[in-house]
Coordinates of C-alpha atoms in Angstrom, one line a residue:
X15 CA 38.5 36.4 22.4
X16 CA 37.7 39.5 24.2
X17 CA 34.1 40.8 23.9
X18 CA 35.1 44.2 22.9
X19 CA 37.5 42.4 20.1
X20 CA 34.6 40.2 19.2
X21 CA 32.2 43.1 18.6
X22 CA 34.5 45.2 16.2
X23 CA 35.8 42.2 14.1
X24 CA 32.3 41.1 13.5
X25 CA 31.7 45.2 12.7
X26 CA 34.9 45.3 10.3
X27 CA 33.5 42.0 8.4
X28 CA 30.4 43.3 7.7
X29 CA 32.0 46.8 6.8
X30 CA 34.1 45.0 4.3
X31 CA 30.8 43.1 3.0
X32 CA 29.0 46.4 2.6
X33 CA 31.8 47.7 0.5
X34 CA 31.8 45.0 -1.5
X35 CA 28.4 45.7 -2.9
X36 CA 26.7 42.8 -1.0
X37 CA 23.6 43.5 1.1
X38 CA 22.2 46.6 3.9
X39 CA 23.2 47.9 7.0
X40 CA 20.0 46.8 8.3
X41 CA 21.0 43.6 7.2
X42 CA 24.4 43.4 8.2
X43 CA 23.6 44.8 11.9
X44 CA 21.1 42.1 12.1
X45 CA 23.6 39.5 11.2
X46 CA 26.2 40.2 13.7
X47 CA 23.4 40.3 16.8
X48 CA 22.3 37.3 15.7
X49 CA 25.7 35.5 14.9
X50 CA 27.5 36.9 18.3
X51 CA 24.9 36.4 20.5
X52 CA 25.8 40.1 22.1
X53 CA 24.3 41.7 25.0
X54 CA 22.5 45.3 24.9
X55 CA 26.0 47.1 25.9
X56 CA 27.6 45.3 23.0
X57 CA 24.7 45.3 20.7
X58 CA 24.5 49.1 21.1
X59 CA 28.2 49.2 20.5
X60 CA 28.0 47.4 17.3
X61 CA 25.6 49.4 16.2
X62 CA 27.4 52.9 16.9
X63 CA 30.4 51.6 15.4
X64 CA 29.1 50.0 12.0
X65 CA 26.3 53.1 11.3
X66 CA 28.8 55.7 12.7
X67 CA 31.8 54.4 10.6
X68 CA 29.3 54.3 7.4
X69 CA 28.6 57.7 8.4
X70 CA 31.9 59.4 8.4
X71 CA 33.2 56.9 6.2
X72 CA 34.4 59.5 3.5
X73 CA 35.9 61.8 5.7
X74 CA 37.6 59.1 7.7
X75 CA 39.0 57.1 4.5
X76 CA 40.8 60.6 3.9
X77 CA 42.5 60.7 7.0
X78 CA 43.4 56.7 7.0
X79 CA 44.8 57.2 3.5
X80 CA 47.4 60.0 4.7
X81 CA 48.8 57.3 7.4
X82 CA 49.1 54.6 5.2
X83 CA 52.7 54.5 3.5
X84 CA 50.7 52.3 0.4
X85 CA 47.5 54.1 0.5
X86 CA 44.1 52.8 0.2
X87 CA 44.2 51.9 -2.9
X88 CA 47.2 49.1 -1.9
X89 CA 46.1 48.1 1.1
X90 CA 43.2 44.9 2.6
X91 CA 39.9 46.2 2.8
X92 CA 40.2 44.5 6.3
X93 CA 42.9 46.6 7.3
X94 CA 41.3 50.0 6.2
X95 CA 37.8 49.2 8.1
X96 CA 39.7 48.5 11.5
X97 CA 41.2 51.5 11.3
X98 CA 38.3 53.9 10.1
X99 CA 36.4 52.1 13.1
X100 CA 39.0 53.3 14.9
X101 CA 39.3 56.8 13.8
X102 CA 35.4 56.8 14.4
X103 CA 35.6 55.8 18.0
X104 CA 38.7 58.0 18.6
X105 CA 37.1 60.9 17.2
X106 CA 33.4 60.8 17.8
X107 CA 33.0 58.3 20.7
X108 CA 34.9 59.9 23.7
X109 CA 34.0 57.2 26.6
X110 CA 37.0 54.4 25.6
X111 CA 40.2 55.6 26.5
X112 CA 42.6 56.1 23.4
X113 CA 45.2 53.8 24.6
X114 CA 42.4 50.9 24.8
X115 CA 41.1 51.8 21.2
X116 CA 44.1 51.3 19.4
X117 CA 44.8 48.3 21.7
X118 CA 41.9 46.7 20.7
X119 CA 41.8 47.6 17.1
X120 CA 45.3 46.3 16.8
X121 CA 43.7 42.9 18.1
X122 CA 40.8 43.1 15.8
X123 CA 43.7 43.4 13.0
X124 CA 45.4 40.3 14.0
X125 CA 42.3 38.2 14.4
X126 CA 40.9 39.4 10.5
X127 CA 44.3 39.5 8.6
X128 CA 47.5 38.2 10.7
X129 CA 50.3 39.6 12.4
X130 CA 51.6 41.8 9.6
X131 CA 48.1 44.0 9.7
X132 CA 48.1 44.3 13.3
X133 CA 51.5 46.0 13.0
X134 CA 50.2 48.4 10.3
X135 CA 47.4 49.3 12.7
X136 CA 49.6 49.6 15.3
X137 CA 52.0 51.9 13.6

């Protein structure tokens, strides 16, 4: 699997645990350095991506909402976090291009919840 791909599934897992109720950030960050064995580039990129999309979570669920035919409320957790961490790096992290964002996030989708997801990501 792809580094970058790597990094942001391991990110959207934890996201999904967080929202779940179980555990910290601190926690969670710790977990996916540890389990991924990632190198400082990476491990600062996991850690801008899961504290960032925390961060602007409640903005960003807003804007994910009004591109998703079902809405939140109908759709897998899995598939909401890949695409506020997304959003986040689209809108707030400006050094990947856009074209390699959605690329990758469309990956992250297929890995975490199938085909189907990664075309909802996609679209």
């Amino acid at each position: 699997m792809n580094p970058g791909v790597a990094v942001r599934v391991a990110v959207i897992k934890e996201l999904v645990s967080l929202s779940d109720g179980n555990g910290k950030s601190q926690d969670s960050l710790d977990r996916i350095i540890r389990k991924n064995r990632l190198n400082d580039a990476d491990r600062g990129l996991a850690t801008k991506l899961l504290y960032g999309s925390l961060r602007y979570a409640p903005g960003l669920f807003e804007l994910v909402d009004a591109k998703l035919s079902r809405g939140i409320e109908k759709t897998d957790d899995r598939i909401i976090w890949t695409l506020v961490v997304a959003e986040y790096q689209l809108r707030l992290l400006k050094r990947t291009p856009p074209h390699a964002v959605v690329s990758t996030a469309v990956d992250a989708a297929r890995k975490l919840a199938g085909n189907k997801a990664a075309k909802v990501v996609n679209a």
